[in-house]
Short mmCIF file of C-alpha atoms in Angstrom, two decimals:
data_model
loop_
_atom_site.label_atom_id
_atom_site.label_comp_id
_atom_site.label_asym_id
_atom_site.label_seq_id
_atom_site.Cartn_x
_atom_site.Cartn_y
_atom_site.Cartn_z
CA MET A 1 30.27 75.52 158.23
CA LYS A 2 33.41 74.51 158.55
CA LYS A 3 33.17 73.68 161.89
CA LEU A 4 30.46 70.85 160.56
CA LYS A 5 32.03 70.05 157.72
CA ARG A 6 34.87 68.79 160.02
CA LEU A 7 32.15 66.62 162.27
CA ALA A 8 30.52 65.60 159.06
CA GLY A 9 34.16 64.55 158.71
CA PHE A 10 35.14 62.68 161.51
CA LEU A 11 31.42 61.17 162.36
CA ALA A 12 31.62 59.69 158.81
CA PHE A 13 35.53 58.68 159.06
CA LEU A 14 33.98 56.47 162.54
CA PHE A 15 31.44 55.03 160.25
CA VAL A 16 33.31 53.75 157.48
CA PHE A 17 36.56 53.09 160.72
CA LEU A 18 33.60 51.29 162.84
CA LEU A 19 32.64 49.54 159.10
CA VAL A 20 35.52 47.67 158.33
CA ILE A 21 37.03 47.29 161.53
CA ASN A 22 33.51 44.95 161.08
CA ILE A 23 33.96 43.55 158.30
CA ILE A 24 37.49 41.84 157.59
CA PRO A 25 37.73 38.69 159.86
CA PRO A 26 39.45 38.56 163.15
CA LYS A 27 42.62 35.98 163.71
CA GLU A 28 40.42 33.30 165.48
CA ASN A 29 41.75 32.64 168.98
CA VAL A 30 42.38 29.26 168.43
CA LYS A 31 42.48 25.98 164.42
CA GLU A 32 40.47 23.59 166.48
CA ASN A 33 37.86 24.18 169.37
CA PRO A 34 36.14 20.90 169.97
CA PHE A 35 34.08 22.61 172.32
CA LEU A 36 31.24 24.87 169.27
CA VAL A 37 29.12 22.80 168.27
CA GLU A 38 28.23 23.03 164.55
CA LYS A 39 25.72 25.79 163.49
CA GLY A 40 22.15 25.27 164.37
CA ALA A 41 22.52 21.71 167.29
CA LEU A 42 21.97 22.30 170.21
CA PRO A 43 23.98 23.02 173.29
CA MET A 44 26.72 20.16 174.77
CA ILE A 45 25.49 20.03 178.77
CA ALA A 46 28.04 20.61 181.04
CA ALA A 47 27.03 18.69 184.78
CA HIS A 48 28.48 21.97 186.97
CA ARG A 49 29.93 19.36 190.17
CA GLY A 50 29.06 16.44 189.02
CA GLY A 51 25.31 17.54 188.88
CA GLY A 52 25.01 18.13 192.76
CA VAL A 53 20.76 18.38 192.21
CA GLN A 54 19.99 14.51 191.75
CA ASN A 55 24.21 13.55 193.21
CA PRO A 56 26.16 14.22 195.65
CA GLU A 57 28.65 16.83 194.03
CA ASN A 58 32.14 16.49 192.58
CA THR A 59 31.98 12.42 193.11
CA LEU A 60 32.15 10.47 191.19
CA MET A 61 28.57 8.80 191.33
CA ALA A 62 27.53 12.27 190.42
CA PHE A 63 30.27 12.55 187.24
CA ARG A 64 28.94 9.23 185.93
CA GLU A 65 25.10 9.63 186.27
CA ALA A 66 25.41 12.73 184.69
CA VAL A 67 27.67 11.25 181.89
CA ASN A 68 25.53 7.59 181.47
CA THR A 69 22.26 9.04 182.86
CA TYR A 70 21.24 12.33 181.64
CA GLY A 71 23.97 12.09 178.29
CA ALA A 72 26.03 15.00 179.66
CA ASP A 73 29.03 15.67 177.01
CA ILE A 74 31.07 18.09 179.31
CA ILE A 75 32.07 17.66 182.63
CA GLU A 76 32.80 20.37 185.03
CA SER A 77 35.01 21.06 188.65
CA ASP A 78 36.99 22.86 190.54
CA LEU A 79 40.29 21.39 191.19
CA TYR A 80 42.73 22.01 194.84
CA LEU A 81 46.28 19.86 195.62
CA THR A 82 46.36 17.91 198.67
CA ARG A 83 49.52 18.15 201.05
CA ASP A 84 51.18 14.64 199.71
CA GLY A 85 50.56 16.30 195.87
CA TYR A 86 47.43 14.74 194.40
CA LEU A 87 44.38 16.66 192.21
CA VAL A 88 41.22 16.01 193.57
CA TYR A 89 37.28 17.98 192.73
CA ASN A 90 36.03 20.08 195.35
CA HIS A 91 34.21 22.75 195.62
CA ASP A 92 35.59 25.17 198.24
CA GLY A 93 39.38 24.66 199.85
CA TYR A 94 38.06 22.96 202.86
CA ILE A 95 35.58 19.24 202.85
CA ASP A 96 33.81 20.52 205.76
CA ARG A 97 30.48 22.02 203.63
CA THR A 98 29.77 18.34 201.87
CA SER A 99 31.28 15.39 203.92
CA ASN A 100 31.47 14.27 207.72
CA VAL A 101 34.48 15.58 208.72
CA ASN A 102 33.08 16.90 211.77
CA GLY A 103 31.32 13.96 212.80
CA ASP A 104 27.71 13.72 213.13
CA LEU A 105 26.12 17.34 213.11
CA THR A 106 23.95 19.18 211.38
CA ALA A 107 24.45 21.23 207.67
CA GLU A 108 23.31 24.45 209.42
CA GLU A 109 25.86 22.98 212.67
CA VAL A 110 28.96 23.17 210.20
CA GLU A 111 27.64 26.48 208.66
CA LYS A 112 27.88 27.72 212.18
CA LEU A 113 31.49 25.73 212.76
CA CYS A 114 33.16 26.92 209.62
CA GLU A 115 31.73 30.89 209.97
CA ASP A 116 35.65 30.27 211.59
CA GLN A 117 37.87 29.84 209.20
CA GLU A 118 40.52 28.06 211.75
CA ASN A 119 37.55 25.83 212.54
CA ARG A 120 37.88 24.42 209.02
CA HIS A 121 39.61 20.66 207.26
CA TYR A 122 41.74 22.49 203.93
CA ILE A 123 42.61 20.07 201.50
CA ALA A 124 46.02 21.63 200.98
CA ASP A 125 45.96 20.67 205.06
CA MET A 126 44.95 16.62 204.23
CA THR A 127 46.67 13.40 202.38
CA LEU A 128 45.13 11.51 200.75
CA GLU A 129 44.91 9.20 202.84
CA GLU A 130 43.21 11.28 204.91
CA LEU A 131 40.79 12.05 202.62
CA GLU A 132 39.61 8.76 201.99
CA LYS A 133 37.86 8.48 204.91
CA TYR A 134 36.12 10.83 205.03
CA ASN A 135 31.69 10.73 203.43
CA PHE A 136 31.42 13.60 200.36
CA GLY A 137 27.61 12.68 200.24
CA TYR A 138 27.24 12.83 203.88
CA TYR A 139 24.84 15.83 203.18
CA PHE A 140 23.58 15.26 200.03
CA GLU A 141 19.30 15.12 200.53
CA ASN A 142 17.18 13.64 197.73
CA GLU A 143 13.63 15.40 196.57
CA ASN A 144 12.27 13.83 200.04
CA GLY A 145 14.59 16.45 202.43
CA GLU A 146 16.34 12.24 203.48
CA ARG A 147 20.06 12.69 203.89
CA ILE A 148 20.83 9.05 201.82
CA TYR A 149 23.88 8.50 202.00
CA LYS A 150 24.66 9.71 206.09
CA ASP A 151 25.40 6.12 207.44
CA VAL A 152 26.92 4.55 204.20
CA GLU A 153 30.33 2.45 205.80
CA ASN A 154 32.22 2.01 202.32
CA PRO A 155 31.53 5.66 200.54
CA ARG A 156 34.53 5.60 198.55
CA ALA A 157 32.76 2.21 196.88
CA LEU A 158 29.67 3.53 196.75
CA GLY A 159 31.60 6.63 194.39
CA ILE A 160 31.02 9.14 197.53
CA GLY A 161 34.56 9.48 198.11
CA ILE A 162 37.08 12.58 197.51
CA ALA A 163 37.43 12.02 194.02
CA THR A 164 40.67 12.60 191.78
CA VAL A 165 41.46 13.96 188.65
CA GLU A 166 42.79 9.82 187.96
CA ARG A 167 40.28 7.58 188.79
CA LEU A 168 37.97 9.77 187.26
CA PHE A 169 39.89 10.18 183.10
CA ASP A 170 40.19 6.13 184.29
CA MET A 171 36.29 5.82 184.88
CA PHE A 172 35.06 7.13 181.53
CA TYR A 173 38.71 6.26 179.33
CA GLU A 174 37.60 3.71 178.51
CA THR A 175 33.65 3.79 177.21
CA ASN A 176 34.57 7.45 176.35
CA PRO A 177 36.85 8.82 175.13
CA ASP A 178 35.18 12.04 173.61
CA LEU A 179 33.88 13.29 176.99
CA LEU A 180 35.03 17.56 177.53
CA PHE A 181 36.41 18.00 180.59
CA ILE A 182 35.79 22.16 182.27
CA VAL A 183 38.77 22.22 184.86
CA GLU A 184 39.15 25.42 187.45
CA ILE A 185 43.10 25.69 188.48
CA LYS A 186 41.84 27.18 192.51
CA ASP A 187 44.96 26.76 194.01
CA GLU A 188 47.19 30.39 194.22
CA GLY A 189 50.74 30.62 193.77
CA GLU A 190 52.59 27.71 193.93
CA ARG A 191 51.04 25.14 194.32
CA GLY A 192 49.01 25.98 191.68
CA LYS A 193 51.55 26.25 189.93
CA THR A 194 52.33 22.58 190.53
CA ALA A 195 48.90 21.73 189.96
CA CYS A 196 48.87 22.50 186.09
CA ARG A 197 52.33 20.64 186.48
CA ILE A 198 50.28 17.53 187.81
CA LEU A 199 47.45 18.13 185.91
CA SER A 200 49.49 18.24 182.91
CA GLU A 201 52.07 15.44 183.58
CA THR A 202 48.23 12.91 184.47
CA LEU A 203 47.00 13.43 180.63
CA GLU A 204 50.48 11.97 178.73
CA LYS A 205 48.65 8.32 180.71
CA TYR A 206 45.31 10.17 179.52
CA PRO A 207 46.28 11.27 176.16
CA ALA A 208 43.00 12.00 174.18
CA TYR A 209 41.57 13.42 177.21
CA ARG A 210 44.94 15.85 176.31
CA ASP A 211 42.51 18.28 173.34
CA ARG A 212 39.49 17.34 175.55
CA ILE A 213 40.19 19.37 178.90
CA VAL A 214 40.07 22.93 179.04
CA VAL A 215 41.08 25.41 181.43
CA GLY A 216 40.19 28.11 184.02
CA THR A 217 41.53 30.02 187.00
CA PHE A 218 40.94 32.93 188.19
CA HIS A 219 44.59 33.53 189.95
CA ASP A 220 47.13 35.90 187.49
CA GLU A 221 50.84 34.12 187.55
CA ILE A 222 48.71 30.65 187.72
CA GLU A 223 46.76 31.79 183.69
CA GLU A 224 50.91 33.36 182.92
CA GLU A 225 51.47 29.67 184.07
CA LEU A 226 49.68 27.45 181.26
CA LYS A 227 50.15 30.24 178.44
CA THR A 228 53.26 29.88 179.13
CA ASN A 229 54.40 26.41 180.17
CA TYR A 230 51.16 24.46 179.22
CA PRO A 231 50.03 26.49 174.81
CA ASP A 232 49.45 23.03 174.25
CA LEU A 233 46.26 22.97 177.04
CA TYR A 234 43.66 25.18 175.83
CA ARG A 235 42.10 27.61 178.65
CA GLY A 236 38.93 29.61 179.69
CA ALA A 237 39.54 33.13 179.63
CA PRO A 238 39.30 34.50 183.12
CA THR A 239 36.99 37.00 184.69
CA GLY A 240 39.51 40.50 183.51
CA THR A 241 39.73 38.40 179.80
CA ALA A 242 36.25 38.23 179.92
CA ALA A 243 35.09 41.85 180.38
CA LYS A 244 37.94 43.20 178.14
CA PHE A 245 35.97 40.77 175.46
CA ILE A 246 32.71 41.38 176.10
CA ILE A 247 33.40 45.65 176.25
CA THR A 248 36.09 45.54 172.83
CA GLN A 249 32.15 43.36 171.43
CA MET A 250 29.77 46.02 172.89
CA LEU A 251 31.74 48.77 171.70
CA ARG A 252 32.07 47.23 168.89
CA VAL A 253 35.80 46.88 168.48
CA ASN A 254 36.39 43.23 168.25
CA LEU A 255 39.19 43.54 165.86
CA PHE A 256 41.44 45.73 169.14
CA ASP A 257 41.30 42.06 171.50
CA ARG A 258 44.10 40.41 171.61
CA SER A 259 43.22 37.44 173.56
CA ASP A 260 43.88 33.81 173.05
CA PHE A 261 41.46 31.46 175.57
CA ALA A 262 39.24 28.72 173.98
CA CYS A 263 36.15 29.34 175.41
CA LEU A 264 34.01 32.32 177.45
CA GLN A 265 32.36 31.13 180.88
CA ILE A 266 30.11 33.95 181.43
CA PRO A 267 27.08 34.20 183.18
CA THR A 268 23.49 35.10 181.69
CA SER A 269 24.46 39.38 183.55
CA TYR A 270 26.50 40.87 186.05
CA ASP A 271 26.04 43.74 188.48
CA LEU A 272 28.23 45.92 188.22
CA GLY A 273 25.79 49.05 189.83
CA ILE A 274 23.55 48.66 186.61
CA THR A 275 22.84 44.95 185.25
CA VAL A 276 25.16 43.79 182.31
CA HIS A 277 22.70 41.32 180.41
CA LEU A 278 25.36 39.24 178.54
CA ASP A 279 22.91 36.93 176.79
CA LYS A 280 22.71 38.12 173.83
CA LYS A 281 22.69 36.81 170.19
CA THR A 282 25.44 39.54 169.73
CA TYR A 283 28.51 37.94 171.39
CA ILE A 284 27.29 34.97 170.95
CA ARG A 285 28.39 35.50 167.37
CA ARG A 286 31.18 37.27 168.08
CA ALA A 287 32.73 35.01 169.65
CA HIS A 288 31.63 32.58 167.23
CA ARG A 289 34.11 34.72 164.93
CA ARG A 290 36.89 34.02 167.37
CA ASN A 291 36.48 30.33 166.78
CA ILE A 292 35.24 30.39 170.77
CA ALA A 293 33.13 28.47 172.49
CA VAL A 294 30.07 30.24 174.37
CA GLN A 295 29.22 28.32 177.87
CA TYR A 296 26.45 30.11 180.64
CA TRP A 297 26.94 29.25 183.54
CA THR A 298 25.16 27.78 185.79
CA ILE A 299 21.90 27.62 185.12
CA ASN A 300 19.25 25.32 187.05
CA ASP A 301 15.51 26.78 184.96
CA GLU A 302 13.85 25.89 181.99
CA GLU A 303 13.33 29.19 181.09
CA THR A 304 16.71 30.99 181.26
CA MET A 305 17.86 26.56 179.18
CA ARG A 306 15.55 27.80 177.14
CA ALA A 307 16.00 30.48 176.52
CA LEU A 308 19.73 30.46 175.61
CA ILE A 309 19.37 27.67 173.67
CA GLU A 310 17.49 29.85 171.53
CA LEU A 311 20.41 31.89 171.16
CA GLY A 312 22.82 28.90 170.09
CA CYS A 313 25.53 29.13 172.41
CA ASP A 314 27.99 26.08 172.75
CA CYS A 315 27.22 25.03 176.17
CA ILE A 316 25.17 25.34 179.23
CA MET A 317 26.21 24.64 182.94
CA THR A 318 23.83 22.35 185.09
CA ASP A 319 23.42 21.78 188.86
CA ASP A 320 19.82 19.39 187.49
CA PRO A 321 21.69 17.93 184.24
CA ALA A 322 17.89 16.01 183.99
CA LEU A 323 16.94 18.79 183.67
CA LEU A 324 18.43 19.64 180.63
CA LYS A 325 18.36 16.79 178.83
CA GLN A 326 14.62 16.40 179.31
CA VAL A 327 14.59 20.39 178.07
CA LEU A 328 17.11 19.17 175.27
CA ASP A 329 14.60 15.74 174.67
CA GLY A 330 12.03 18.09 173.79
CA TYR A 331 14.10 20.24 171.23
CA ARG A 332 14.38 16.81 169.06
CA LYS A 333 11.47 16.03 168.81
#
């Protein structure tokens, strides 16, 4: 009987404890968060790599069309540091997949060539002047499977040369001061730290964008660099930090989460041997209690877009901003 009473007492204490820590309002990660939408509002469109379905990914053409034609609220991309200290947009650390750096080869031939990493042309080994020689729309195919930019004589004039951070900011700063940016510092170590410094220095020239950009990284030392030396910049949650946050929400002990990121950027599920579904309203609600924006990637089908809209997320990252705009327009009607 005494054991049962002790067990009942422990369970009662545990119930009250969990109830209290879920009632107490958690500390907000950030006070002001431009990446949050108002309650009941539709999510923002984030053009992943500028929207590689409609235009060559990570080019000024793609960024321009995503914003001006498809109403993207956010431009998302990855940043690499060139040999001579410029920040350029590209998904890979090398340029073979999207440019004509290998001459007139097919995409299949390039893929085979790049299986050996020594054959790749890395951004870290090239100057901006060298990168500007190439056509970054070379392998882009339209809906008919045609490589419509393959023979362009002046790629930069068309907006399919290499895109730099400064050129992108220049393109929108006067006309779209409220534009938002999601960037990921891909370089690690000292190069990554230099990339942080150059990004911060560039933002000094475009002060309105300093509070409109969230910076992410997969590298712990770059995360620490951002926290220590650039605390005014919004940060996205690294994978480990995002996982810790999700776990505290699953266990309903979110009061003990000590994270300070502004945006939770997650897929709809993780495969950890078993599938962990992250497209749940409870995660969004608990993130919002901390003033954290919830952004899902990379969503290219209408069914998932609609499901996330119904959940009330803040942003959907997509390679197909035209489709997402069409879906959102349907809700607005």
